[in-house]
Every structure is written in C-alpha cells, then in structure tokens.
Short mmCIF file of C-alpha atoms in Angstrom, two decimals:
data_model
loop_
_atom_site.label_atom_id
_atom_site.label_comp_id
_atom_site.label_asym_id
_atom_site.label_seq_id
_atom_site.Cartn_x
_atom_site.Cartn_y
_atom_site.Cartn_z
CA UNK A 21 91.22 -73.43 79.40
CA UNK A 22 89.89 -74.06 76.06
CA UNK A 23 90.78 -71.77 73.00
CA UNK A 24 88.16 -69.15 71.62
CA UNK A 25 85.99 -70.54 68.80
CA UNK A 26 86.69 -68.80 65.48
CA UNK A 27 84.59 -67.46 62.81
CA UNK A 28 84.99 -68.02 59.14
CA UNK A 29 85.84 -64.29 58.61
CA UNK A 30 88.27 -64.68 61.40
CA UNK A 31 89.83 -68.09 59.73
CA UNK A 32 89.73 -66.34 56.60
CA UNK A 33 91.75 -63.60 57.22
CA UNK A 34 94.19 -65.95 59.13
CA UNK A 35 94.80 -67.82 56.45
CA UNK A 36 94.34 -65.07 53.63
CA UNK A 37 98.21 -64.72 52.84
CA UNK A 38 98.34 -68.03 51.59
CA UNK A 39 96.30 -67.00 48.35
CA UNK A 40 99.30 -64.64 47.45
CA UNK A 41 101.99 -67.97 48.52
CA UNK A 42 100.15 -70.11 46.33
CA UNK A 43 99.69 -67.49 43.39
CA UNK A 44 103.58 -67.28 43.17
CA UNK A 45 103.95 -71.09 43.50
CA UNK A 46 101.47 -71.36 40.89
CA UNK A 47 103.09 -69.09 38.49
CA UNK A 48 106.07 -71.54 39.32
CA UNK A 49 104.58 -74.59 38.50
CA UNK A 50 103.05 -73.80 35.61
CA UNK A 51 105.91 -71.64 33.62
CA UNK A 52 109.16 -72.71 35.30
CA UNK A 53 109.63 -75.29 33.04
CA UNK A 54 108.72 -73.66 29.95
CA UNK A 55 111.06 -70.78 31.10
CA UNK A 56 114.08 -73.02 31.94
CA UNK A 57 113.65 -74.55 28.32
CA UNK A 58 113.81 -71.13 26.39
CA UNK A 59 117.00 -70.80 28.52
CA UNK A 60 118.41 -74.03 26.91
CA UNK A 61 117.25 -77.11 29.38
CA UNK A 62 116.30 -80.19 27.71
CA UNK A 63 112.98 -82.15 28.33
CA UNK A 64 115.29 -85.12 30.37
CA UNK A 65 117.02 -82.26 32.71
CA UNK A 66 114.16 -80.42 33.80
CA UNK A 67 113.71 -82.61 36.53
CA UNK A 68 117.29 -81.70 37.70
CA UNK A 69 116.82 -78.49 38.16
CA UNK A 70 113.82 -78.79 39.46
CA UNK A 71 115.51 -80.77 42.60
CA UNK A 72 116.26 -77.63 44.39
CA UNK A 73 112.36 -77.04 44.96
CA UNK A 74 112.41 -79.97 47.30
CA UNK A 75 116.00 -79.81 48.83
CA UNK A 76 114.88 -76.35 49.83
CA UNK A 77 111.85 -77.92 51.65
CA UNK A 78 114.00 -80.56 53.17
CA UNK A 79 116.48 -78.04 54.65
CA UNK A 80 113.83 -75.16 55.39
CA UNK A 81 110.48 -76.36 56.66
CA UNK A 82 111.71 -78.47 59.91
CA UNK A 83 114.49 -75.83 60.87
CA UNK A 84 111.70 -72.70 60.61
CA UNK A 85 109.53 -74.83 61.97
CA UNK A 86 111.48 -75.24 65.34
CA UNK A 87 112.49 -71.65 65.26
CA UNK A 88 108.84 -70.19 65.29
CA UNK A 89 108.21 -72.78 68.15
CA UNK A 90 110.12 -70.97 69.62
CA UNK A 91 109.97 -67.48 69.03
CA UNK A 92 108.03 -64.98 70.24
CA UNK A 93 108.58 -61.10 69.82
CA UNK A 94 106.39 -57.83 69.40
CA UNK A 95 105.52 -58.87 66.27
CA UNK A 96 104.53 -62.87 67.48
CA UNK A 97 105.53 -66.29 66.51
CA UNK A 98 104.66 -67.22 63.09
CA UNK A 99 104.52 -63.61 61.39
CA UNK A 100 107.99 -62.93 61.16
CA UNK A 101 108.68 -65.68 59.01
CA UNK A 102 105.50 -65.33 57.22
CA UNK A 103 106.85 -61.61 56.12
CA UNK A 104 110.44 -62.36 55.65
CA UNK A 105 109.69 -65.65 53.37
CA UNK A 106 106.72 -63.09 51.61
CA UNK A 107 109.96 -60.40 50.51
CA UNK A 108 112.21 -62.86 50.06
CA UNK A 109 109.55 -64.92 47.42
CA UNK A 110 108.99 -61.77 45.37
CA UNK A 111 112.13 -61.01 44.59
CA UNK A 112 112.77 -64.47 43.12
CA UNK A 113 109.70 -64.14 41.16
CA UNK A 114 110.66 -60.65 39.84
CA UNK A 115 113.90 -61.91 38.51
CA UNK A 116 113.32 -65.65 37.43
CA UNK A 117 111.90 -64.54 33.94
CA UNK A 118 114.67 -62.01 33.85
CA UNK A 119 117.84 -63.73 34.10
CA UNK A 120 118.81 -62.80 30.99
CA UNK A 121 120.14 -59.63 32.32
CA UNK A 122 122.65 -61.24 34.88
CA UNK A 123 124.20 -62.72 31.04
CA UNK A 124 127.34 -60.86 31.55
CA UNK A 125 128.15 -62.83 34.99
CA UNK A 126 127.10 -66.04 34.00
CA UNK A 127 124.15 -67.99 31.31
CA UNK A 128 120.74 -67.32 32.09
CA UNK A 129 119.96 -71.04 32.48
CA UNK A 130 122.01 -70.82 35.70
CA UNK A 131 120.69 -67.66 37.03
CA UNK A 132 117.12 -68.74 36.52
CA UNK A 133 117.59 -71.90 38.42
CA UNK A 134 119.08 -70.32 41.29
CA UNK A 135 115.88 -67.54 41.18
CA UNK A 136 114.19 -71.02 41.71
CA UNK A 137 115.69 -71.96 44.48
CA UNK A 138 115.37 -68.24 46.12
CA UNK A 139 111.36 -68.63 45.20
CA UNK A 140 111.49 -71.97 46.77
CA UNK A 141 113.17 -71.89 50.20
CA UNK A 142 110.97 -68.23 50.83
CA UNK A 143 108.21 -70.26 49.78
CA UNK A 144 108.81 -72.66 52.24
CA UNK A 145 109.81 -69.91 54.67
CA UNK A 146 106.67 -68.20 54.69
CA UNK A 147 104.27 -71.43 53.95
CA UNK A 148 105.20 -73.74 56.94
CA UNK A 149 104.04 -71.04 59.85
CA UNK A 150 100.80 -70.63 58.56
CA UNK A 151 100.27 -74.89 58.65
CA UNK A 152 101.32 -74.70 62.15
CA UNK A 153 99.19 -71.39 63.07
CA UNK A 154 96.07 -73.66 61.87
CA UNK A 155 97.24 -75.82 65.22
CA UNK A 156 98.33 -72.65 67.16
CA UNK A 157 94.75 -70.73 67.06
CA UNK A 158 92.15 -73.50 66.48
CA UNK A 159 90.44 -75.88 68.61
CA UNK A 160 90.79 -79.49 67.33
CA UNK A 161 86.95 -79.57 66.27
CA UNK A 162 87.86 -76.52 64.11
CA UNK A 163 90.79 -77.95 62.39
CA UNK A 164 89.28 -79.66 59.49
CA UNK A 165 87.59 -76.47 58.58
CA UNK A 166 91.04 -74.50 58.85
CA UNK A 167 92.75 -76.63 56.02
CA UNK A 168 89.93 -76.36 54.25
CA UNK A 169 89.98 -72.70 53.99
CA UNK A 170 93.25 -72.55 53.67
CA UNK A 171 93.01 -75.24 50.97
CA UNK A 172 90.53 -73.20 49.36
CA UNK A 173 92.84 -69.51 49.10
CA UNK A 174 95.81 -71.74 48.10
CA UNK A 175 92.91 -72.52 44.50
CA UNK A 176 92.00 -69.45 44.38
CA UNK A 177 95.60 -67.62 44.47
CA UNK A 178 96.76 -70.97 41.96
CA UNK A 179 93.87 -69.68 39.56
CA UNK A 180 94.84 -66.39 39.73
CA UNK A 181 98.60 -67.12 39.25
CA UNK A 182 98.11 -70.32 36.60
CA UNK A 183 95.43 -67.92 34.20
CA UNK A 184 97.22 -64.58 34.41
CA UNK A 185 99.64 -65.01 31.20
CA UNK A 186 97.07 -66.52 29.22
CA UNK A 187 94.48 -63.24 30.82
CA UNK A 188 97.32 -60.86 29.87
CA UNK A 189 98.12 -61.99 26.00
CA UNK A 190 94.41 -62.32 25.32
CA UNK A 191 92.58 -59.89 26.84
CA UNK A 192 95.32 -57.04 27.13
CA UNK A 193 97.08 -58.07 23.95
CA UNK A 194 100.16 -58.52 25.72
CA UNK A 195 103.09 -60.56 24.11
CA UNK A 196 103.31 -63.93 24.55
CA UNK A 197 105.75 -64.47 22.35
CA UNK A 198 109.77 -63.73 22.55
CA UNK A 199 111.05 -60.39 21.80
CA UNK A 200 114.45 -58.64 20.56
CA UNK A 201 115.19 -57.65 24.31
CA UNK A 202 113.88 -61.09 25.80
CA UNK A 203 113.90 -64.62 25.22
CA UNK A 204 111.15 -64.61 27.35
CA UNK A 205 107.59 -63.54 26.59
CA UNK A 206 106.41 -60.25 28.03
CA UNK A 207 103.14 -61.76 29.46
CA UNK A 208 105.18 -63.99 31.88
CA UNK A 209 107.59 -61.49 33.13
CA UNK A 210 104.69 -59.00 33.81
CA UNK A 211 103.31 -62.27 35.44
CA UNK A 212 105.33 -62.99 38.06
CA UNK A 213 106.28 -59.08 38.56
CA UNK A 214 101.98 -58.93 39.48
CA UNK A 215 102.43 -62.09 41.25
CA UNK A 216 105.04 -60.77 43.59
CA UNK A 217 102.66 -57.60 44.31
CA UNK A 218 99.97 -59.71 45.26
CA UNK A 219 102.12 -62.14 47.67
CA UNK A 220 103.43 -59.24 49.79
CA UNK A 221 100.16 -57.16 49.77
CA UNK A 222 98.25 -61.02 51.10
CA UNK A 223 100.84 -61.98 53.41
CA UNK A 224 100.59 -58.42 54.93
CA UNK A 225 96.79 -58.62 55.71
CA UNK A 226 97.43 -61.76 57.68
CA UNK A 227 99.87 -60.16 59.61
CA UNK A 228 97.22 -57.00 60.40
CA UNK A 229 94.07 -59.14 60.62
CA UNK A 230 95.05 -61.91 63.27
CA UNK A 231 96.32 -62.45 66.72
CA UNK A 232 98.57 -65.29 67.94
CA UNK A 233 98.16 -66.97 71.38
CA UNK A 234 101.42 -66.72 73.09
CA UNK A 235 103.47 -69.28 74.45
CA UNK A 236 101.88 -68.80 77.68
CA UNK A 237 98.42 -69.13 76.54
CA UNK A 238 99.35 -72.05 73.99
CA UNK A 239 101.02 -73.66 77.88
CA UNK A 240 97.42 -73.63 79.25
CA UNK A 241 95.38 -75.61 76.12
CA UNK A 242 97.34 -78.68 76.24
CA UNK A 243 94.43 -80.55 77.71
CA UNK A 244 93.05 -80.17 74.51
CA UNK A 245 95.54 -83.62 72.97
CA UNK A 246 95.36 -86.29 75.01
CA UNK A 247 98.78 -87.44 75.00
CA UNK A 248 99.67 -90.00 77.05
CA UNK A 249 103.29 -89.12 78.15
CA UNK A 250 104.13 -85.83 80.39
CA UNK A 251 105.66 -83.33 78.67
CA UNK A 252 109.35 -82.04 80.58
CA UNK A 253 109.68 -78.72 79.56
CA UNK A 254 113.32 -77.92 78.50
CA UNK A 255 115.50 -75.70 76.47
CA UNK A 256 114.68 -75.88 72.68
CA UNK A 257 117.54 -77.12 70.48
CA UNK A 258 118.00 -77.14 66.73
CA UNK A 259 119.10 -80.41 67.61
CA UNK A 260 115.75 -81.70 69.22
CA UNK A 261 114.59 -82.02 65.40
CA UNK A 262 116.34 -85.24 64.99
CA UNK A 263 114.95 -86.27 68.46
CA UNK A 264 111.67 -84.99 67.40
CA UNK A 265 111.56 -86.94 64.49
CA UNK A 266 112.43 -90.23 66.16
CA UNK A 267 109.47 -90.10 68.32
CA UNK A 268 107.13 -88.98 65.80
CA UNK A 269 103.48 -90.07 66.11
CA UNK A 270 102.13 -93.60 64.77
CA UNK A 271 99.81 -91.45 62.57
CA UNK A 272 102.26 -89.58 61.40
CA UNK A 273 104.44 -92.04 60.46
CA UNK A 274 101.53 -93.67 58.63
CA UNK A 275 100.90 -90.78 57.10
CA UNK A 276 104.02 -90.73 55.67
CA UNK A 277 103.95 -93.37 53.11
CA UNK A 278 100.51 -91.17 51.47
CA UNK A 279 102.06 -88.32 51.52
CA UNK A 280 104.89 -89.86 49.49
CA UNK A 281 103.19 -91.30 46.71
CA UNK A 282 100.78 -88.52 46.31
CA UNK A 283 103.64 -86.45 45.90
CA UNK A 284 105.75 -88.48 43.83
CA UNK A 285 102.85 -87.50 40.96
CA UNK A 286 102.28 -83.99 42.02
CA UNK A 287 106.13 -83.64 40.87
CA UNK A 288 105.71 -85.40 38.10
CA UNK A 289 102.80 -83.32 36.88
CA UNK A 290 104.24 -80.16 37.74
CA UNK A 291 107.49 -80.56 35.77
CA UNK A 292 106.28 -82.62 32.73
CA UNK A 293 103.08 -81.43 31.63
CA UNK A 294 104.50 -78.54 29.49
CA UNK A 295 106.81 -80.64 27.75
CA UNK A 296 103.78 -84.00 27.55
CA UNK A 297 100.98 -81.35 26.11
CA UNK A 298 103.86 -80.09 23.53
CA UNK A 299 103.96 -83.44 21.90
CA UNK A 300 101.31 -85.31 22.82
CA UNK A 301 98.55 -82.65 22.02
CA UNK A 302 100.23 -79.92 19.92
CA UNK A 303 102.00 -82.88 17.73
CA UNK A 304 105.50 -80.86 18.24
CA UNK A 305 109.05 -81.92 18.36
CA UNK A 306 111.43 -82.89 21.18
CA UNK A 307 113.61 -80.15 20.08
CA UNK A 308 110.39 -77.30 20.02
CA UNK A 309 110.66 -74.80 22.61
CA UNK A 310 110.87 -71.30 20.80
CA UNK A 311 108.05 -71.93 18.59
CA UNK A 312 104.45 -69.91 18.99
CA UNK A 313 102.50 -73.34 19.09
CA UNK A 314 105.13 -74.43 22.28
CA UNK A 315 104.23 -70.67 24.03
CA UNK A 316 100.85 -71.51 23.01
CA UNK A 317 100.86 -74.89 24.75
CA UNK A 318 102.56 -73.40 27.66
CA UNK A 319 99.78 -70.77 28.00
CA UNK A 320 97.21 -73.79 27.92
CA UNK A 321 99.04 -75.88 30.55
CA UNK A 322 98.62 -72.40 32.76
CA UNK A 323 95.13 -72.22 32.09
CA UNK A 324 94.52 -75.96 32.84
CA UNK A 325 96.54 -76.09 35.94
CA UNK A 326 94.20 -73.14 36.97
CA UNK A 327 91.04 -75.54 36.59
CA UNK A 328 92.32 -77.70 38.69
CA UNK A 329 93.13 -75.08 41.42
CA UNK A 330 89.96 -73.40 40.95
CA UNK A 331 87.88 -76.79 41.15
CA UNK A 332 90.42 -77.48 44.79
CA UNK A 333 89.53 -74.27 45.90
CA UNK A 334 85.39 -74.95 45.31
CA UNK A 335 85.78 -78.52 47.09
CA UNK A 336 87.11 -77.49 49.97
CA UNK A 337 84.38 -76.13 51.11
CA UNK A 338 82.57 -79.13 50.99
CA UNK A 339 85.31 -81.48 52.71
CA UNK A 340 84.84 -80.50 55.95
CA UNK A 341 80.75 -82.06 55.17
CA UNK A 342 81.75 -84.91 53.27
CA UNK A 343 84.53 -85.85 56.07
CA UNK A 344 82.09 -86.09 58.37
CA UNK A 345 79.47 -87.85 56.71
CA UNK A 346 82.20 -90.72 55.11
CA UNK A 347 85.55 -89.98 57.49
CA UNK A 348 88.61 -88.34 56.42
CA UNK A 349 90.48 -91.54 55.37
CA UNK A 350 87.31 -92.41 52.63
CA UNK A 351 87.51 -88.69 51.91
CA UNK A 352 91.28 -88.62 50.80
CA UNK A 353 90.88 -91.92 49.05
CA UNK A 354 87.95 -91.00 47.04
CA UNK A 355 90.14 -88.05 46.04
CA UNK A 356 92.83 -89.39 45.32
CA UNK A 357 91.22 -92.31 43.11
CA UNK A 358 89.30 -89.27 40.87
CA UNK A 359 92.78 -87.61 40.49
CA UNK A 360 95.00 -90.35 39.90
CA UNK A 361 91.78 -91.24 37.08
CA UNK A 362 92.38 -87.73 35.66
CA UNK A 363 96.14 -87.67 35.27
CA UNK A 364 95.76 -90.83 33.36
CA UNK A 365 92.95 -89.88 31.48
CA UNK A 366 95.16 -87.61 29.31
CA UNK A 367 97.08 -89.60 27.55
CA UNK A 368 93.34 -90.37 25.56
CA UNK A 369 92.25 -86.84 25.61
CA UNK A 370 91.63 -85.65 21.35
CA UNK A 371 91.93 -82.74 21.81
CA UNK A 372 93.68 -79.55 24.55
CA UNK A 373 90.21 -78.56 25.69
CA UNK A 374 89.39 -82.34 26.61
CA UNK A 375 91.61 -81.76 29.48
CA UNK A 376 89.56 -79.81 30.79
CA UNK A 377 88.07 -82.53 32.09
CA UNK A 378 90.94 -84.74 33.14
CA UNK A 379 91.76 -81.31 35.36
CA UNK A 380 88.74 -81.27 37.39
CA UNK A 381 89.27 -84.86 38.53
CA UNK A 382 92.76 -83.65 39.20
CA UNK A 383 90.91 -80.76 41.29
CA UNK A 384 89.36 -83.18 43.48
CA UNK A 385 92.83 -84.79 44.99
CA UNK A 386 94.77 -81.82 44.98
CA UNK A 387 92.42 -80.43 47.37
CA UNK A 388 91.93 -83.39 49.87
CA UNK A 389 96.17 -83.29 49.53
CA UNK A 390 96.38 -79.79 50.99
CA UNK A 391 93.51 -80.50 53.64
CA UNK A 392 92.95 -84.04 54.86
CA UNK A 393 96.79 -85.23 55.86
CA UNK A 394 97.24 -82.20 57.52
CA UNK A 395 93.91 -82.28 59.70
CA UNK A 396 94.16 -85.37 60.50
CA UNK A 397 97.91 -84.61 61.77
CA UNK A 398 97.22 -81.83 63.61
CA UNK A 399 94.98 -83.85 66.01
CA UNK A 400 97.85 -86.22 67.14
CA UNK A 401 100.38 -83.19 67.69
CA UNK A 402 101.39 -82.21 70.98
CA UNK A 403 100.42 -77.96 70.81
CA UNK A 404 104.24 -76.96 72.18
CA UNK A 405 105.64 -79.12 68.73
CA UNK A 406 102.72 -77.97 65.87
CA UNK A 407 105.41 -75.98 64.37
CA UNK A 408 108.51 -78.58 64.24
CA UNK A 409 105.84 -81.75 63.54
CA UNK A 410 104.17 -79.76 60.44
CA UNK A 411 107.80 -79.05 59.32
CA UNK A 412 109.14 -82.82 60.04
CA UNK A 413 106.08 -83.77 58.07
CA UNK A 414 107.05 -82.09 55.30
CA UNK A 415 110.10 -84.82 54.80
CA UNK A 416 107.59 -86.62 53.44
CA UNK A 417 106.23 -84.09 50.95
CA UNK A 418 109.99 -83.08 49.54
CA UNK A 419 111.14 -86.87 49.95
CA UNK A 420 109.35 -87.87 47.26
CA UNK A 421 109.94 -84.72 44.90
CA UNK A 422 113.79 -85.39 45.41
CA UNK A 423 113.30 -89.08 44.27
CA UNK A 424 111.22 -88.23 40.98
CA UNK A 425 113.26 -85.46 40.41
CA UNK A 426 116.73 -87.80 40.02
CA UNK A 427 114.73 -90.93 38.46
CA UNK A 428 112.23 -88.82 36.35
CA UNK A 429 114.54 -87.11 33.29
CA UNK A 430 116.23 -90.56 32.96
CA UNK A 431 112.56 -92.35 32.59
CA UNK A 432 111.40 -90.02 30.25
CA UNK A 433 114.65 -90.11 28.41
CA UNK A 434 115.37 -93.94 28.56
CA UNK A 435 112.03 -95.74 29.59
CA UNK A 436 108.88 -93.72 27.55
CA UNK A 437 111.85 -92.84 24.82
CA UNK A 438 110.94 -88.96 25.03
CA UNK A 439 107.70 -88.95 25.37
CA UNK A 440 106.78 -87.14 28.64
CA UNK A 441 103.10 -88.12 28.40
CA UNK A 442 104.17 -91.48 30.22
CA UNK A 443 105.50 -89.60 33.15
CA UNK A 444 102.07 -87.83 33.59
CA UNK A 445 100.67 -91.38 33.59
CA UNK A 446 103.15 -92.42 35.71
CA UNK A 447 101.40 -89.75 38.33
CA UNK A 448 98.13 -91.54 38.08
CA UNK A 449 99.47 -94.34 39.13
CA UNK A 450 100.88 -93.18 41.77
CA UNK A 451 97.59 -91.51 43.38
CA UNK A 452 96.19 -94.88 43.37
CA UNK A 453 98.77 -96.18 45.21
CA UNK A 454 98.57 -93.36 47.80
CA UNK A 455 94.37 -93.91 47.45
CA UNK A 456 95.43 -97.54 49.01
CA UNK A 457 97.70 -96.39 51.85
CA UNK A 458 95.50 -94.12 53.15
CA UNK A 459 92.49 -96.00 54.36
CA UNK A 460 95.73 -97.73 56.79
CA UNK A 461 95.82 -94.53 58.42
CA UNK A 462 94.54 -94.32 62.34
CA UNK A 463 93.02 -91.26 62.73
CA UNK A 464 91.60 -91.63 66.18
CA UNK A 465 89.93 -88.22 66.03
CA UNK A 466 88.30 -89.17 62.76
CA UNK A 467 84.74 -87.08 62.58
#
C-alpha cells in the first residue's frame, strides 16, 4: 500500500500548531535573557542558566519520542503529547516574566529559571511528535515539502512572538519599561501571557484538523524505505533507545556532526545577542541592564530576531524548488554560508537598523536548519522508529547547546574580555564549519 498524497491545505493544518510552539520559543529566545538579567544574572552566567533548555531536550525528545511510537489511543499517537506539552508550555510562559511574585519562597532569578526549564521540556514535549508525524502521514516524495511548511509556521509564529513587545509599546503605548509592581516591563509579561493563548488555541487546530495512520496502517507502508535488514517485531522498551541509537543510520550519523556546529551558533546567538547589541551598538556598560536604552535594545533584538524568522518562513517555500534544482546538501550549504556571513557581519554593522541586513542572511540558514537535516533524515528512517530516530537526532541539536552553554560565559568573560559581540562572531564561524560538513552527507534519496 502506498500512503494518500496530501494537499498543502491538508499539510498545513497538520503542521499549523507549530506556529503557536515556535511563537512561545520565540518569545524565549529573544527576552529570556534580558529577563534573567533584570532578575540579577550577569552577562558571563547567562549561558548557565540557559543549560537547562538543552538538558531538557536531551532527557525529553528521545524518551517522548519512543513513547508516541508507541502509543495509540482514541485520541492517536502524536496528539496527546502535542496537547499536554501545548498546556504545559503556557503556563511556563505565563509565569516566567512573573517570578517576582513567588519572592516570598525564594529570589526571582531562581524561579524564572526554573519557568525556563518548564517552557523548555513542554516545548520539547509537544515539538518532537509533530517532526515525526511529517514521517508518519507523508510519502517520502512529500517530505521535503512537509519541513518546509512546517519550517515556514515555525517564521511566521517566531515573527509573531519576536515583534509583539516592540508591537505592544509602540503601537498600543504599552510599557516597556519597569514599573513600581514589576521589575519587568508590562509589554513582555502581556507578551508571553498572548503567546501562551496563541500556542494552545494552534496546537488545538492540529489536533481537530488531521488524522493519524494507525499502527496498523503505518505496518503496511514499510515498502516505502528500502531497508535492507528485516525488521523482528518485538515489545517496545524504554531501553531500546540506547539500542536504537547504536544502530543509527550512516546518514544520520553524518548528519550529526552539521547539526552540531550549526547549533553550537544558534546557542550562541540566542543567548548573547541582547547583551552584544547592548554594548556593541547602544555603546552601554557591562553593568546596564535596568536602563531604557538596554529595554530599548532588547526590544530591537526582538524585532531583529523576527526578520530573520519572517525571511525563514518566506524561503521555505522556495526550498523544496531550489533542492531539487541544486540537491539538498548544496541547499543547506549555501544556507548556511549566507548565515554564518550574517552573524559575522555584525560586528561591522554602524548602526541597529544595519542589522537588518545581517538578519536576512541569518534568515536564509535558519530555515534550511529546520528543513533540510530533517528531510533528508526522514528518508533513511525505518516508518515503525520515525518517532524515537527524530528524538535520538535531537542529541545532536541539544549536544551542542550544552557544550556552548558551559564554555560560552567563560569565553565571553575570559577570552573577548566582556564583550559578547565575539561570541556572535564566534556563531559565524561556526555555520561555516557546519556549511563544510554537510556536502559529506549521503543522502541517497537526494531530489
């Protein structure tokens, strides 16, 4: 049997919960440092704390991963944990910019770190099952164009979430700066209060809109891989992971070392951009994190990261063409070549709308990152494992995180003396790296 051919709206709605996922990660990325600084962090620990976003990842993704293999109710195989991670997200993002009331139990700083590790692991929760329902509902000749969608709600949900402070100070004139109730501006906790609206309200249409093959069904499409051992159908253990793992595909393993480096810089940009536009751009002090210029900057960094998420969102819809013009391994190079040019490009940037620019190169990788390793995975995964494999592969995503989160601070703080701009550079350099790796890659269902 051969699985049904789906249409964009169809694909669309499948992946439509991811917008609201990616609008709360993006609300993350781009405010969790500023937020962890008003609560007292320094530039050289942010790093730290953000190590629980990729521990969380580590732990989560391969464990739900097996589980929704190997599930199946009323409600189907990937949407339980889709909903559960969705309720489990918003509450994080509700109370992250709020710590301050938990004071009386113990400092803010501590409460809004553990919010971020709540946000993270639901994240994770609810973002691994809808990789793996990419694999579960489309044929392999569709796959390319399911990351691609999906790659293109994840920019649209990251504009959405990156822009909104900056949308609610200056077009609803609401406060962005700290108040006598709140160290925290107004315009970020209505933020992320929005943010965890929208992520329920998404994740809920996916659940309404789209059907799951069942296990049976999924039994009957394994012609569709040709693998070349038999598969022995046995009890599922947590266990099998670490078996799993072991025998990993040579694609995936190669995979691996792209995913790491492109990573690596991700993290780096993510947690050091706030602090690196601060100084390098606004001309502020180590020691600045109360001031209106350093909520100002933060609001920038939000509206910049939301370029670069709207410009992923607008090439992935032309991936899928340009894949199979060039291949998927030029593709991802390419990409990763304009963003690692980008990241570097702003340490020479004059001026904060200059990067602008540097952004939309940045646009370019993020949006082969979320697409291109993933489709060219899915076509070297046995169907019965698309759930544990996506989640295995995600080592290599968090791997790297961990690493620049434990090394980073102490680079900044040692290495570029302070100045976080290097660390952003650092990212750059990185890209290229992964740019390299890539075209090593055997994608045997290249196209």
């Amino acid at each position: 049997m051969e699985k049904r051919k789906l249409s964009f709206l169809e694909i669309w709605n499948m992946s439509f919960g991811f917008l609201g996922i990616q609008m709360g990660f993006a609300l993350q990325n781009a405010n969790a440092s500023r937020i962890l600084q008003i609560f007292g962090a320094d530039v050289h620990e942010l790093s730290w704390f953000w190590i629980i976003a990729p521990l969380m990842g580590l732990i989560v993704q391969p464990v739900i991963g097996h589980y929704s293999d190997n599930t199946w109710s009323t409600f189907g195989r990937r949407k339980p944990f889709f909903l559960a991670g969705a309720l489990f997200a918003s509450i994080g993002l509700i109370l992250m910019p709020q710590a301050e009331i938990f004071i009386a139990f113990m400092p803010a700083l501590w409460v809004g770190a553990g919010m971020l590790m709540i946000m993270d692991a639901s994240f994770n929760i609810a973002m691994e099952p809808f990789r793996a329902l990419v694999g579960d509902n489309l044929r392999v000749d569709q796959h390319t164009l399911g990351f691609s969608i999906q790659t293109a709600l994840i920019g649209f949900g990251a504009v959405l979430g990156s822009w909104l402070p900056y949308v609610l100070t200056n077009w609803f004139g609401i406060s962005n700066q700290s108040s006598m109730t709140s160290a925290v501006p107004q315009n970020l906790i209505y933020s992320f209060s929005i943010g965890a609206i929208i992520l329920v309200g998404s994740i809920l249409i996916t659940i309404f809109t789209t059907k799951e093959y069942s296990p049976e069904e999924l039994e009957q499409f394994r012609d569709e891989l040709d693998h070349k051992e038999a598969i022995v159908d046995k009890e599922a253990k947590l266990s099998d992971v670490f078996s799993d793992f072991a025998r990993m595909p040579e694609t995936m393993r190669q995979l691996s070392w792209v995913q790491f480096f492109s990573w690596f810089g991700l993290f780096g940009m993510w947690v050091f951009t706030t602090p690196a536009i601060a100084q390098h751009i606004y001309g502020l002090s180590i020691e600045d994190t109360k001031s209106a210029d350093f909520q100002s900057a933060g609001d920038w960094v939000g509206i910049i990261f939301g370029v670069y998420n709207a410009v992923s969102a607008l090439v992935a819809f032309m991936l899928p063409f340009i894949a199979k013009k060039i291949g998927r391994k030029k593709t991802h190079a390419i990409s990763l070549v304009l963003g690692g040019i980008g990241l570097i490009s702003m340490y020479f940037m004059p001026n904060k709308e200059a990067l602008i620019f540097s952004m939309i190169l940045v646009g370019f990788a993020w949006a082969s990152i979320l697409a291109m390793p993933y489709a060219i995975l899915a076509g070297s995964i046995q169907p019965k494992k698309m759930g544990v494999y996506m989640g295995i592969f995600n080592f290599f995503i968090v791997i790297p995180q961990i690493v620049n989160a434990i090394i980073g601070g102490p680079l900044v703080k040692y290495l570029y003396q302070d100045h976080a701009i290097f660390a952003i550079v650092m990212s750059g350099v990185s890209f290229f790296i992964a740019a390299w790796l890539v075209l090593k890659v055997k994608d045997s269902k290249d196209r």
